[in-house]
Amino acid sequence: MAEPLLSIRNLQVQFRAEAGWVTAVDDVSLEVGERDCVGIVGESGSGKSVTALSILKLHDPATTRMPCGTIQYQGADLLRAGGAALRRIRGGEIAMIFQDPMSSLNPVLTIADQIGETLRRHQGLTEAAARKRVVELLALVRISDAARRADDYPHRLSGGMRQRVMIAMAIACRPRLLIADEPTTALDVTVQAQVLELLRELRRELGMSVILITHDLGVIAEFAERVVVMYAGRVVEQAPVDDLFRRPVHPYTMGLIDAVPKLDGDAARLTMIPGRIPGPQEDIPGCRFNPRCALAQASCRVAPPSMLALNALQSARCPPRVAALGAQHG
Amino acid sequence: MIRIIAVKLLQAVPVILIISILAFLLLSLLPGDPAVIIAGEQASPAAIAHVREQLGLDRPYVEQIAIWLFNLAHGNFGASLILNQSVLSAVGERLPVTLSLAALSLSFTIPTGVFLGSLAACYRRRWIDAAVMTIALLGVSVPAFWVAILGVVLFSVRLGWVPSSGFVPLSKGIGPWFASMVLPALILSLFQIGFLARMTRAAMLDVLSQDYIRTARAKGMSEWQTVGKHALRNALIMIITTAGILLSAAIGGSVIIEQVFALPGIGRMVVQAIMARDYPLVQGTMLILGFAFVIINLFADVLYSLADPRVRHE
Amino acid sequence: MSDVAITAPAVVAVPRRSGALRRLFRHRAFVIGFCIIVLLTLAAIFAPVISSADPAAMKIRFRFRAPSQAFWFGTDQFGRDVFTRVLYGARISLFVGFSVCVTSGLCSASLGVIAVQFRRIDGAIMRLMDALMSFPAILLALGIAAALGPSVSSVVAALSVAYIPAGVRIVRAAGLTVREMDYVKSAQISGASGLRIVTRHILPNCLGPLLVHLTFIFAYAMLAEAALSFLGVGIQPPMASWGNIIAEGRDYATEAWWVMLFPGIAISLAALSLNLLGDALGDFLDPRLKGGG
């Protein structure tokens, strides 16, 4: 891969709690190339949304800090970017859509106004030109009767329609990177498929890179090219999507894949990972997955493991498994 | 929306009826015979009998209520005992004073309160927030009549900037009118600014934590646009629901302020009527004000329905 | 002094954690408010111990003395010691504030619970409350106090009535929300009596919002009492109340500023401390609105 579009290095995110700062995301590194589609997967509480929000610095600065790490976008560190530079990138270069389309749209502004202000902000369009473009965008995200819909308020639209509006808003200025944070989670199953299909088509048409955040491995399998698995605020495995499903390295990834219902319908094979994800303030010595891990060894409880490469494309934060698999192949 | 307004209108009907009966019952709170109390302990039996007959106190209770409601339905709110004038005309004469005081004070209150509250919410936990909230807290804690007296001593007696008391009607020119009203209106707005700033801050904090604010930021909107357009519009809808309270507090507060500045408004008239035991005037004025507030609250409800597209398109 | 803040009817139970009280005492606003109000209460209770002077004793010889070592807050037109009068005024003001709190609190809680439990008369109760709420609280209290005649008990009665409607709305809103909770519905289905549902579920959940509201009512009632006394329909001279000391000092405000200055500061301090307490309790019971956001 040539110079990546976006590269996150050793990102750490901390939130203010009653008893000081707690670390929600630690040592997260990932890269997104031109026209790349990276899926970030993990349970809720794994830090995947926190990571995504950090890219555009959307956390509340009063209660959040990012003490170390860099987020490089086209040679500039977004974490150190401020004011005008950051606002030019937000919505213009990097756009984001969120999980809940119900609450993510402003209830007192029309659709046209909300999409149009992005265009006016970044492309300097006039009111009339922006409106014309809004109707085109709504048609592009397959909203029928776009001209009339543009003047509606969000509450008049269904959940799937609202997410389409969010997508139209995000792609309005032809961003080079789209961050989709659980874009289908709040939607009905049938609508989920339509929205994913729309995202796939738009990605091809517009040639943008996508970071897709989800807890659903099924969505990842369909959509992503590369996968980043997160657990308890850390990246535990990175791999191309086919390699990940064919040969998961980290025991947590294995557990996740086993928890996906298979179409052959053998219910006995559907297993769950015992226990629950630890909160950011819980202090677990060694590997943060070790209390739930069937393969845990004594060494796993001593020092926090670092990411180890199995090969050029796949790496995982599990020294015993990487060593075992490496020996098999080597 | 029409349906919501219709329901509110229907609800207002029993409220108006209850207010009428409550106002009637006010007289029966008087310890002892109202006729004796109104006429005075030393009044002659003939005078007492005259009062009793004039107020219809010699009739059965139910009949009194019926007559009272019948008169109200015909726009007859009773007559003052001392002013030689009907309650309606007495109130009408003094209404401009009270209304202009309330209006002027609200014109100070609303921009200042909304601005301070938004400022505090945007800079929460910083020194601006602390400073604004301290001012707001003082506003709702300091008795207005006391500040009014201090204000008169300072600005009228010591500095001579404004007249210490008295009312100049608007017809005598806007300058003199403003000079006579500005200090009372400012002092009246102190409590209101504090109240509104606290309300606005709470509403803004609630709105600023919503997802659509994050969306606006993610679109690259400036902080000014995010707060001024996306947040404030939503917060204002919540604030509109307190518009009725604000106006009612402004008029309630003017009762006291009028007393300090000797402004010939409704509040001063009520206090004078109480001192003179002109209970029919007190009763009638309270009733008119009660009706006025029912209408004001109805307007606030309609305004709210118009402001919120979710309600407007119901 | 004008009207009642409609605190958001958020349904929050009083946290029963053991550290709750300690956490409350770590809240700066709470500690400041608590200290001021405790000091004022102690001053009111021990007024005769703190000052040996008689609040009503007139010594024309000493009239209009400026604040000095002998007369901390100076003397008024009758030569009475203003410091002593402010101390004794605290008794009246705090008594009125507290009594209004308790009376209107009990009435709002009962009416609110009745409105929640007996849905058929809910409409009637709420229309009555709407009617009372159509009047600015101070005006309603003025009318009632005027009809009852000037005395401590009529001021308490008038203010209690004036502040009941807002309390009923808060209790009712909280109660209706709790009633819709699944655990209350399931208790109902499993045959819990109405009384049990009220005492076990509805009352405890209304308590938090009501408590916050009543703290503010305490402050409003004291300010309103002062206003009523200032207007001459509240506490009558020679009994000292902060409001009527200011009213008496008003005519001499230019020359003898101290007569009206100190009682005003006393009211402001008392109201300030209660507002601080109310804010702190509100934060504590509904941390959503705390600075954090």
mmCIF file of N, CA and C in Angstrom, chain B residues 210-252:
data_model
loop_
_atom_site.group_PDB
_atom_site.id
_atom_site.type_symbol
_atom_site.label_atom_id
_atom_site.label_comp_id
_atom_site.label_asym_id
_atom_site.label_seq_id
_atom_site.Cartn_x
_atom_site.Cartn_y
_atom_site.Cartn_z
ATOM 1 N N GLN B 210 -27.220 16.558 22.657
ATOM 2 C CA GLN B 210 -27.965 15.743 21.695
ATOM 3 C C GLN B 210 -27.085 15.344 20.512
ATOM 4 N N ASP B 211 -27.491 14.251 19.860
ATOM 5 C CA ASP B 211 -26.717 13.737 18.731
ATOM 6 C C ASP B 211 -26.647 14.718 17.566
ATOM 7 N N TYR B 212 -27.741 15.482 17.341
ATOM 8 C CA TYR B 212 -27.725 16.336 16.149
ATOM 9 C C TYR B 212 -26.729 17.486 16.277
ATOM 10 N N ILE B 213 -26.322 17.807 17.481
ATOM 11 C CA ILE B 213 -25.274 18.810 17.656
ATOM 12 C C ILE B 213 -23.945 18.231 17.186
ATOM 13 N N ARG B 214 -23.726 16.945 17.503
ATOM 14 C CA ARG B 214 -22.522 16.263 17.030
ATOM 15 C C ARG B 214 -22.534 16.206 15.501
ATOM 16 N N THR B 215 -23.737 15.955 14.937
ATOM 17 C CA THR B 215 -23.848 15.930 13.478
ATOM 18 C C THR B 215 -23.429 17.280 12.888
ATOM 19 N N ALA B 216 -23.922 18.348 13.495
ATOM 20 C CA ALA B 216 -23.604 19.686 12.984
ATOM 21 C C ALA B 216 -22.098 19.923 13.033
ATOM 22 N N ARG B 217 -21.474 19.512 14.135
ATOM 23 C CA ARG B 217 -20.019 19.696 14.240
ATOM 24 C C ARG B 217 -19.309 18.844 13.194
ATOM 25 N N ALA B 218 -19.821 17.604 12.995
ATOM 26 C CA ALA B 218 -19.180 16.699 12.041
ATOM 27 C C ALA B 218 -19.289 17.237 10.624
ATOM 28 N N LYS B 219 -20.270 18.119 10.377
ATOM 29 C CA LYS B 219 -20.433 18.694 9.051
ATOM 30 C C LYS B 219 -19.470 19.843 8.826
ATOM 31 N N GLY B 220 -18.770 20.253 9.893
ATOM 32 C CA GLY B 220 -17.839 21.361 9.751
ATOM 33 C C GLY B 220 -18.442 22.717 10.062
ATOM 34 N N MET B 221 -19.616 22.707 10.715
ATOM 35 C CA MET B 221 -20.222 23.983 11.096
ATOM 36 C C MET B 221 -19.360 24.643 12.172
ATOM 37 N N SER B 222 -19.307 25.958 12.135
ATOM 38 C CA SER B 222 -18.536 26.648 13.160
ATOM 39 C C SER B 222 -19.283 26.550 14.485
ATOM 40 N N GLU B 223 -18.567 26.773 15.557
ATOM 41 C CA GLU B 223 -19.169 26.695 16.889
ATOM 42 C C GLU B 223 -20.323 27.698 16.995
ATOM 43 N N TRP B 224 -20.122 28.862 16.365
ATOM 44 C CA TRP B 224 -21.132 29.915 16.389
ATOM 45 C C TRP B 224 -22.420 29.436 15.713
ATOM 46 N N GLN B 225 -22.270 28.764 14.521
ATOM 47 C CA GLN B 225 -23.453 28.258 13.821
ATOM 48 C C GLN B 225 -24.093 27.110 14.589
ATOM 49 N N THR B 226 -23.231 26.255 15.157
ATOM 50 C CA THR B 226 -23.747 25.094 15.889
ATOM 51 C C THR B 226 -24.605 25.551 17.059
ATOM 52 N N VAL B 227 -24.070 26.482 17.826
ATOM 53 C CA VAL B 227 -24.797 26.933 19.010
ATOM 54 C C VAL B 227 -25.942 27.863 18.622
ATOM 55 N N GLY B 228 -25.630 28.840 17.772
ATOM 56 C CA GLY B 228 -26.614 29.865 17.461
ATOM 57 C C GLY B 228 -27.775 29.358 16.620
ATOM 58 N N LYS B 229 -27.516 28.401 15.735
ATOM 59 C CA LYS B 229 -28.597 27.922 14.881
ATOM 60 C C LYS B 229 -29.149 26.589 15.389
ATOM 61 N N HIS B 230 -28.271 25.591 15.444
ATOM 62 C CA HIS B 230 -28.765 24.255 15.747
ATOM 63 C C HIS B 230 -29.235 24.110 17.192
ATOM 64 N N ALA B 231 -28.471 24.624 18.130
ATOM 65 C CA ALA B 231 -28.819 24.424 19.536
ATOM 66 C C ALA B 231 -29.888 25.405 19.991
ATOM 67 N N LEU B 232 -29.680 26.684 19.679
ATOM 68 C CA LEU B 232 -30.569 27.700 20.237
ATOM 69 C C LEU B 232 -32.005 27.513 19.756
ATOM 70 N N ARG B 233 -32.166 27.111 18.490
ATOM 71 C CA ARG B 233 -33.539 26.933 17.993
ATOM 72 C C ARG B 233 -34.283 25.891 18.812
ATOM 73 N N ASN B 234 -33.581 24.814 19.141
ATOM 74 C CA ASN B 234 -34.231 23.780 19.949
ATOM 75 C C ASN B 234 -34.464 24.239 21.377
ATOM 76 N N ALA B 235 -33.462 24.928 21.930
ATOM 77 C CA ALA B 235 -33.601 25.391 23.307
ATOM 78 C C ALA B 235 -34.728 26.412 23.409
ATOM 79 N N LEU B 236 -34.869 27.261 22.381
ATOM 80 C CA LEU B 236 -35.906 28.298 22.433
ATOM 81 C C LEU B 236 -37.295 27.678 22.546
ATOM 82 N N ILE B 237 -37.467 26.509 21.911
ATOM 83 C CA ILE B 237 -38.770 25.859 22.008
ATOM 84 C C ILE B 237 -39.077 25.504 23.460
ATOM 85 N N MET B 238 -38.056 24.994 24.142
ATOM 86 C CA MET B 238 -38.258 24.697 25.570
ATOM 87 C C MET B 238 -38.499 25.985 26.348
ATOM 88 N N ILE B 239 -37.801 27.061 25.929
ATOM 89 C CA ILE B 239 -37.901 28.307 26.681
ATOM 90 C C ILE B 239 -39.273 28.945 26.486
ATOM 91 N N ILE B 240 -39.862 28.754 25.292
ATOM 92 C CA ILE B 240 -41.185 29.336 25.034
ATOM 93 C C ILE B 240 -42.195 28.854 26.073
ATOM 94 N N THR B 241 -42.036 27.601 26.515
ATOM 95 C CA THR B 241 -42.994 27.079 27.500
ATOM 96 C C THR B 241 -42.940 27.885 28.799
ATOM 97 N N THR B 242 -41.858 28.626 29.022
ATOM 98 C CA THR B 242 -41.799 29.424 30.241
ATOM 99 C C THR B 242 -42.219 30.868 29.986
ATOM 100 N N ALA B 243 -42.598 31.179 28.728
ATOM 101 C CA ALA B 243 -42.956 32.562 28.412
ATOM 102 C C ALA B 243 -44.105 33.045 29.288
ATOM 103 N N GLY B 244 -45.113 32.160 29.466
ATOM 104 C CA GLY B 244 -46.253 32.526 30.304
ATOM 105 C C GLY B 244 -45.818 32.837 31.726
ATOM 106 N N ILE B 245 -44.925 31.979 32.257
ATOM 107 C CA ILE B 245 -44.433 32.183 33.615
ATOM 108 C C ILE B 245 -43.700 33.517 33.717
ATOM 109 N N LEU B 246 -42.887 33.807 32.694
ATOM 110 C CA LEU B 246 -42.108 35.047 32.710
ATOM 111 C C LEU B 246 -43.013 36.267 32.751
ATOM 112 N N LEU B 247 -44.019 36.265 31.866
ATOM 113 C CA LEU B 247 -44.908 37.415 31.801
ATOM 114 C C LEU B 247 -45.694 37.541 33.104
ATOM 115 N N SER B 248 -46.147 36.392 33.606
ATOM 116 C CA SER B 248 -46.921 36.425 34.839
ATOM 117 C C SER B 248 -46.042 36.889 35.994
ATOM 118 N N ALA B 249 -44.773 36.477 35.995
ATOM 119 C CA ALA B 249 -43.863 36.938 37.045
ATOM 120 C C ALA B 249 -43.579 38.426 36.901
ATOM 121 N N ALA B 250 -43.517 38.901 35.646
ATOM 122 C CA ALA B 250 -43.259 40.323 35.429
ATOM 123 C C ALA B 250 -44.404 41.151 35.995
ATOM 124 N N ILE B 251 -45.641 40.693 35.756
ATOM 125 C CA ILE B 251 -46.785 41.454 36.261
ATOM 126 C C ILE B 251 -46.894 41.318 37.775
ATOM 127 N N GLY B 252 -46.637 40.096 38.281
ATOM 128 C CA GLY B 252 -46.631 39.911 39.738
ATOM 129 C C GLY B 252 -45.583 40.792 40.403
#
